[in-house]
Short mmCIF file of C-alpha atoms in Angstrom, two decimals:
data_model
loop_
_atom_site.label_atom_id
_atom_site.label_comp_id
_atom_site.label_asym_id
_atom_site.label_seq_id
_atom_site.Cartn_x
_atom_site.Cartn_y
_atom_site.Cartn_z
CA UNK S 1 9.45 -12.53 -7.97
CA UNK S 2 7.52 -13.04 -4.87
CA UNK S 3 3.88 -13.44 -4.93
CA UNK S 4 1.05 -13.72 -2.74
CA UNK S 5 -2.26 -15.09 -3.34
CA UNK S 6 -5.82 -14.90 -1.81
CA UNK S 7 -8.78 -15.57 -2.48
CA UNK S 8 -10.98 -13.40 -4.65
CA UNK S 9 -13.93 -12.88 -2.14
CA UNK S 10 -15.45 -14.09 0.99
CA UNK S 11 -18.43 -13.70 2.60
CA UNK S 12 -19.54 -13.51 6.31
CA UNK S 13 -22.57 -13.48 8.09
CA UNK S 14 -23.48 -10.50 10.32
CA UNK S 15 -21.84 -11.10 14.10
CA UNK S 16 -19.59 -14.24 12.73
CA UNK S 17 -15.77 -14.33 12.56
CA UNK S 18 -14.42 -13.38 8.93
CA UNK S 19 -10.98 -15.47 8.46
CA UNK S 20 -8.92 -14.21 5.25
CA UNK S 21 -5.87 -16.18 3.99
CA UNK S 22 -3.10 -14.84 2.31
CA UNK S 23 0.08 -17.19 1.34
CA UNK S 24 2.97 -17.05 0.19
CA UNK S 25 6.49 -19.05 0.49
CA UNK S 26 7.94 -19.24 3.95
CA UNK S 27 5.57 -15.93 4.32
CA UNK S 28 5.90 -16.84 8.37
CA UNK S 29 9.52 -15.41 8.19
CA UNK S 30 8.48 -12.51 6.94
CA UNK S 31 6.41 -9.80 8.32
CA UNK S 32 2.55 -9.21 6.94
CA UNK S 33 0.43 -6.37 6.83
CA UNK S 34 -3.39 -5.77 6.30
CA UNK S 35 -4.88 -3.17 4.44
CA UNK S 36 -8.65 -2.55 4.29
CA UNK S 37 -10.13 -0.72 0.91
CA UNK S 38 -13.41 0.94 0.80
CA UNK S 39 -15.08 1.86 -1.88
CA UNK S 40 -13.65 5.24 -2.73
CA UNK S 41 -11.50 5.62 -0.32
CA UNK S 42 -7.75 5.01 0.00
CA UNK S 43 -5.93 1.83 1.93
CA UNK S 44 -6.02 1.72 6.05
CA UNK S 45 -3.68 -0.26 7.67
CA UNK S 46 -5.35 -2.43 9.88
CA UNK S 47 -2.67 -4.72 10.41
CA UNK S 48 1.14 -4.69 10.66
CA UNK S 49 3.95 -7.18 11.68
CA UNK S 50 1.59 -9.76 11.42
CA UNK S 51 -0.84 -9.42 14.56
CA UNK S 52 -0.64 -5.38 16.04
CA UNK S 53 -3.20 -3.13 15.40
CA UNK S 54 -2.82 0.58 14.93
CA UNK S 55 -4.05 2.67 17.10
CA UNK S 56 -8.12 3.04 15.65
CA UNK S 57 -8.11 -0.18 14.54
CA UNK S 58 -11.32 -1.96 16.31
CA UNK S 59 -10.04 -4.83 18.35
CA UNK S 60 -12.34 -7.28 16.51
CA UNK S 61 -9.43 -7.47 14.09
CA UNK S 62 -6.70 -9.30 14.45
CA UNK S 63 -3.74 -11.38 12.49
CA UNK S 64 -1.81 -14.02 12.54
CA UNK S 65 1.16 -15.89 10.81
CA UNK S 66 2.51 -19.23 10.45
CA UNK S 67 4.11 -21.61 7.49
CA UNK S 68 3.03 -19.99 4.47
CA UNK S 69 0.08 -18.76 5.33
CA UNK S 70 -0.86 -15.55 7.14
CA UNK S 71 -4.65 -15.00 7.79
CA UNK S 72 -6.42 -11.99 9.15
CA UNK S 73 -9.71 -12.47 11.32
CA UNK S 74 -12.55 -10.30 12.06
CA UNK S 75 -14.30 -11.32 15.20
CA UNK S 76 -18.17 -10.37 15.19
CA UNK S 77 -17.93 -9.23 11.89
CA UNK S 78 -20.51 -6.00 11.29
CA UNK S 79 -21.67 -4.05 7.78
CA UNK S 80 -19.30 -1.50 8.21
CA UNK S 81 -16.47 -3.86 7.58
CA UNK S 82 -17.50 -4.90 4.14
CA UNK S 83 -14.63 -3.63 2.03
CA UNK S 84 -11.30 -5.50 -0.15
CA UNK S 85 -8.53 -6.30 2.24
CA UNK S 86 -5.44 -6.88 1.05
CA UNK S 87 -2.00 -8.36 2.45
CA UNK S 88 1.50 -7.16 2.19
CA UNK S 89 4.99 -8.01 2.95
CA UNK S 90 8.13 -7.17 2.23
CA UNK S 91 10.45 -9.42 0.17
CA UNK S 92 14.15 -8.43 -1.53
CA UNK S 93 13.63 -4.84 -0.98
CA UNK S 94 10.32 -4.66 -2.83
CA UNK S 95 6.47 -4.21 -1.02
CA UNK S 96 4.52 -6.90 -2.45
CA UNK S 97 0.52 -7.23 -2.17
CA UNK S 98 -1.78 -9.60 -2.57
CA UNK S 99 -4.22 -9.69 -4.86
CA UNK S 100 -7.11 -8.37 -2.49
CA UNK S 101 -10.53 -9.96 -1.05
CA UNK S 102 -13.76 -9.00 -1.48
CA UNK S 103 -15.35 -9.04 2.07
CA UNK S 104 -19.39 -9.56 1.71
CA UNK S 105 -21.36 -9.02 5.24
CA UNK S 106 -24.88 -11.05 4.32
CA UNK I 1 -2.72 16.20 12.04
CA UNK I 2 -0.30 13.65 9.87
CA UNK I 3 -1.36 13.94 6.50
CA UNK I 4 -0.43 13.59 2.33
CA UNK I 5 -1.94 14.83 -0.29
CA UNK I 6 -1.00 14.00 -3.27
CA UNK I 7 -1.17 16.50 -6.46
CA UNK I 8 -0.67 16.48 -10.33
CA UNK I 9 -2.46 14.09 -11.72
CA UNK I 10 -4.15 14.50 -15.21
CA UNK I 11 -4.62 13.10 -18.45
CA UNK I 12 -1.93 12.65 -20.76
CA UNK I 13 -1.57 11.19 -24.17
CA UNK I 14 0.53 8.14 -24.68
CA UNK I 15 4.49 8.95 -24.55
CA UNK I 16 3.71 12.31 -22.48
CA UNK I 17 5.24 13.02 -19.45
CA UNK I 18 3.55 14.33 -15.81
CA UNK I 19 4.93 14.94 -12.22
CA UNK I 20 3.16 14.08 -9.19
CA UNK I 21 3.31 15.73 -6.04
CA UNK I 22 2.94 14.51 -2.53
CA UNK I 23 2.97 17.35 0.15
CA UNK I 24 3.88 15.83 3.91
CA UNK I 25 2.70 17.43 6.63
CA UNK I 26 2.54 16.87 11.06
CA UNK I 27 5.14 14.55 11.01
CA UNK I 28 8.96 14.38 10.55
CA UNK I 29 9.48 13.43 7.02
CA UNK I 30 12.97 12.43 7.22
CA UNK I 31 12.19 9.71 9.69
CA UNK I 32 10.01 7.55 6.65
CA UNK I 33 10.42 5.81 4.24
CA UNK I 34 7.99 7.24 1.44
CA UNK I 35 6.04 5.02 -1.29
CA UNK I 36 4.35 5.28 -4.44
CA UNK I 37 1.46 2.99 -4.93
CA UNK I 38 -1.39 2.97 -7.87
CA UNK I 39 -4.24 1.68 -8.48
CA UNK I 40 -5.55 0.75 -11.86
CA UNK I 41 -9.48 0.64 -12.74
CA UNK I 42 -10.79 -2.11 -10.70
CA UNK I 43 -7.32 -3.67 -9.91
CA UNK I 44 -5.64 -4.19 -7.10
CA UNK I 45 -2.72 -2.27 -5.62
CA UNK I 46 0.98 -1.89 -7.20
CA UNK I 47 4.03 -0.67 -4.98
CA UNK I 48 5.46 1.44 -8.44
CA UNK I 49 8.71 2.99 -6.24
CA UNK I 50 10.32 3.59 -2.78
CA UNK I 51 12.72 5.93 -1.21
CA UNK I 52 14.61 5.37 1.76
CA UNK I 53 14.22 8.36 4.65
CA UNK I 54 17.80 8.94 3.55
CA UNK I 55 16.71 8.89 0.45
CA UNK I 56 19.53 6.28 -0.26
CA UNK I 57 17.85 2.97 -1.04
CA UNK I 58 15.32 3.72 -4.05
CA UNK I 59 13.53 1.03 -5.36
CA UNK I 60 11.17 0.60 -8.59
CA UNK I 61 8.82 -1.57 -10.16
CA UNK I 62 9.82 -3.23 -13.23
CA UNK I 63 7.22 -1.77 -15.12
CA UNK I 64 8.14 1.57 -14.84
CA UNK I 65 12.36 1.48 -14.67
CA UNK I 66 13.54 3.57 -16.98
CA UNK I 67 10.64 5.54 -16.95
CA UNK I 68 9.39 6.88 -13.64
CA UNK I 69 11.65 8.68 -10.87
CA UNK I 70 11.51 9.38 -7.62
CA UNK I 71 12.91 11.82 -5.41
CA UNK I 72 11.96 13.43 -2.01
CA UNK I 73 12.77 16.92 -0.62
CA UNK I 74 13.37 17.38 3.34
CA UNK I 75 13.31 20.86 3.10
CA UNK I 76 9.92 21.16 1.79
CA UNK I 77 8.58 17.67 2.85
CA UNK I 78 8.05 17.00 -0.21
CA UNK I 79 7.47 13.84 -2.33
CA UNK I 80 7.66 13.66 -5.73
CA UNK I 81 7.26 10.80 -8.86
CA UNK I 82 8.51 12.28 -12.78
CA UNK I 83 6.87 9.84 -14.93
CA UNK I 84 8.25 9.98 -18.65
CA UNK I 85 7.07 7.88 -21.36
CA UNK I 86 3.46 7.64 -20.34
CA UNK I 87 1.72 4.28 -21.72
CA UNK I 88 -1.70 3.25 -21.12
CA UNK I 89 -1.44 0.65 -19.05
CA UNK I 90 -0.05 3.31 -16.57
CA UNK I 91 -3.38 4.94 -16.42
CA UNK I 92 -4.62 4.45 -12.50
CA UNK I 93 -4.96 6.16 -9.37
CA UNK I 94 -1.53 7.13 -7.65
CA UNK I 95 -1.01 6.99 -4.01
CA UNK I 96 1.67 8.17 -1.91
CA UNK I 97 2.37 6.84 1.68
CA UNK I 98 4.79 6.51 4.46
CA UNK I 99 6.24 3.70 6.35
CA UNK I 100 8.58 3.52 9.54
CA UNK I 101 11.53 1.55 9.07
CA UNK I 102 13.95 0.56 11.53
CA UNK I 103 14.67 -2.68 11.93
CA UNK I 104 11.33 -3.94 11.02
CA UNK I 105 8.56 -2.65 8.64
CA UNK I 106 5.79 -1.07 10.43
CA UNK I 107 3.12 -0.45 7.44
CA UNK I 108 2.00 1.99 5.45
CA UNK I 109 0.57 3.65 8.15
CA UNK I 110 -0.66 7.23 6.17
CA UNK I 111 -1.61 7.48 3.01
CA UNK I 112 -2.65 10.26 0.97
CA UNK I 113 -6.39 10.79 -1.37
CA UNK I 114 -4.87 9.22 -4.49
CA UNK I 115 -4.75 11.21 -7.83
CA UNK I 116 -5.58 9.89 -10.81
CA UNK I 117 -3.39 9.70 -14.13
CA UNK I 118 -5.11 8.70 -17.56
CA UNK I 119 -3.67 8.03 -20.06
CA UNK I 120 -5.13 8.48 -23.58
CA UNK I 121 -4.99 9.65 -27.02
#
């Protein structure tokens, strides 16, 4: 089955760029999305098809998607946007997530 | 206001049964694809079944065939997950949630509050 792995946590200084990986086999020829968890609270999709944002989504985030590795950023990364992210993608007719990372703002 | 909530969720003993409820509302349910998802204690998240907007393509988890179904209702817009043979490594929050599919995948885009099923002797 297919699987894709992150790492368990990162951390980010206040007004720095957050970058979180997320690979996978030949995950470029697929399609990622980006979900961000807070504590609580259910999934947001911050990110589909590997670099739009939905409408809401600040424009500090952003994706991208090449080889096997797809990678979400957050540009002048604030407190508010300490939470897990986690990827997704589709792959033989099944949603498949990531693991999830822990975002720390310090 | 495009919304789910989800309903049903309790605590059962091991080899009980429950059925969750997901209630769509503000959109056109028969345009999505709808999802289970759950959540176990301090895990991370499990796609546990899909059905197509047609309700054609249905799709679960290997942990849960044979067990779980799925099944939606367009004239109530209504979602709904029979889960038979409870064990308790199904205990977890459950989330419903939609996705546009056309050609492409889109994301899970709404998604309801989650209900939580525990199970427990």
């Amino acid at each position: 089955s297919y699987e894709l792995t992150q790492p368990p946590s990162v951390s980010v200084s206040p007004g720095q760029t957050a970058n979180i990986p997320c690979s996978g086999d030949k995950l470029s020829f697929k399609y990622t999305c980006w979900y961000q968890q807070k504590p609580g609270q259910s999934p947001v999709l911050a990110i589909y098809q590997d670099n739009k944002r939905p409408s809401g989504i600040p424009e500090r985030f952003s994706g991208s998607n090449s080889g096997n590795t797809a990678t979400l950023t957050i540009s002048g990364t604030q407190a508010v946007d300490e939470a897990d992210y986690y990827c997704q993608a589709w792959d033989s007719n099944t949603a498949v997530f990531g693991a999830g990372t822990k975002l720390t703002v310090l | 206001q495009e919304q789910l909530v989800e309903s049903g969720g309790g605590l059962v003993k091991p080899g009980g049964s429950l059925r969750l409820s997901c209630a769509a509302s503000g959109f056109i349910f028969s345009d999505y694809y709808m999802i289970w998802i759950r959540q176990a204690p301090g895990k991370g998240l499990e796609c546990v079944s899909f059905i197509s907007s047609s309700g054609t393509t249905i799709y679960y988890a290997d942990s849960v065939k044979g067990r779980f179904t799925i099944s939606r209702d367009s004239a109530t817009n209504s979602l709904y997950l029979q889960m038979n043979s409870l064990r308790a490594e199904d205990t977890a929050v459950y989330y419903c949630a939609r996705e546009e599919v056309a050609a492409f995948h889109y994301g899970m885009d709404v998604w309801g509050q989650g209900t939580t099923v525990t199970v427990s002797s």
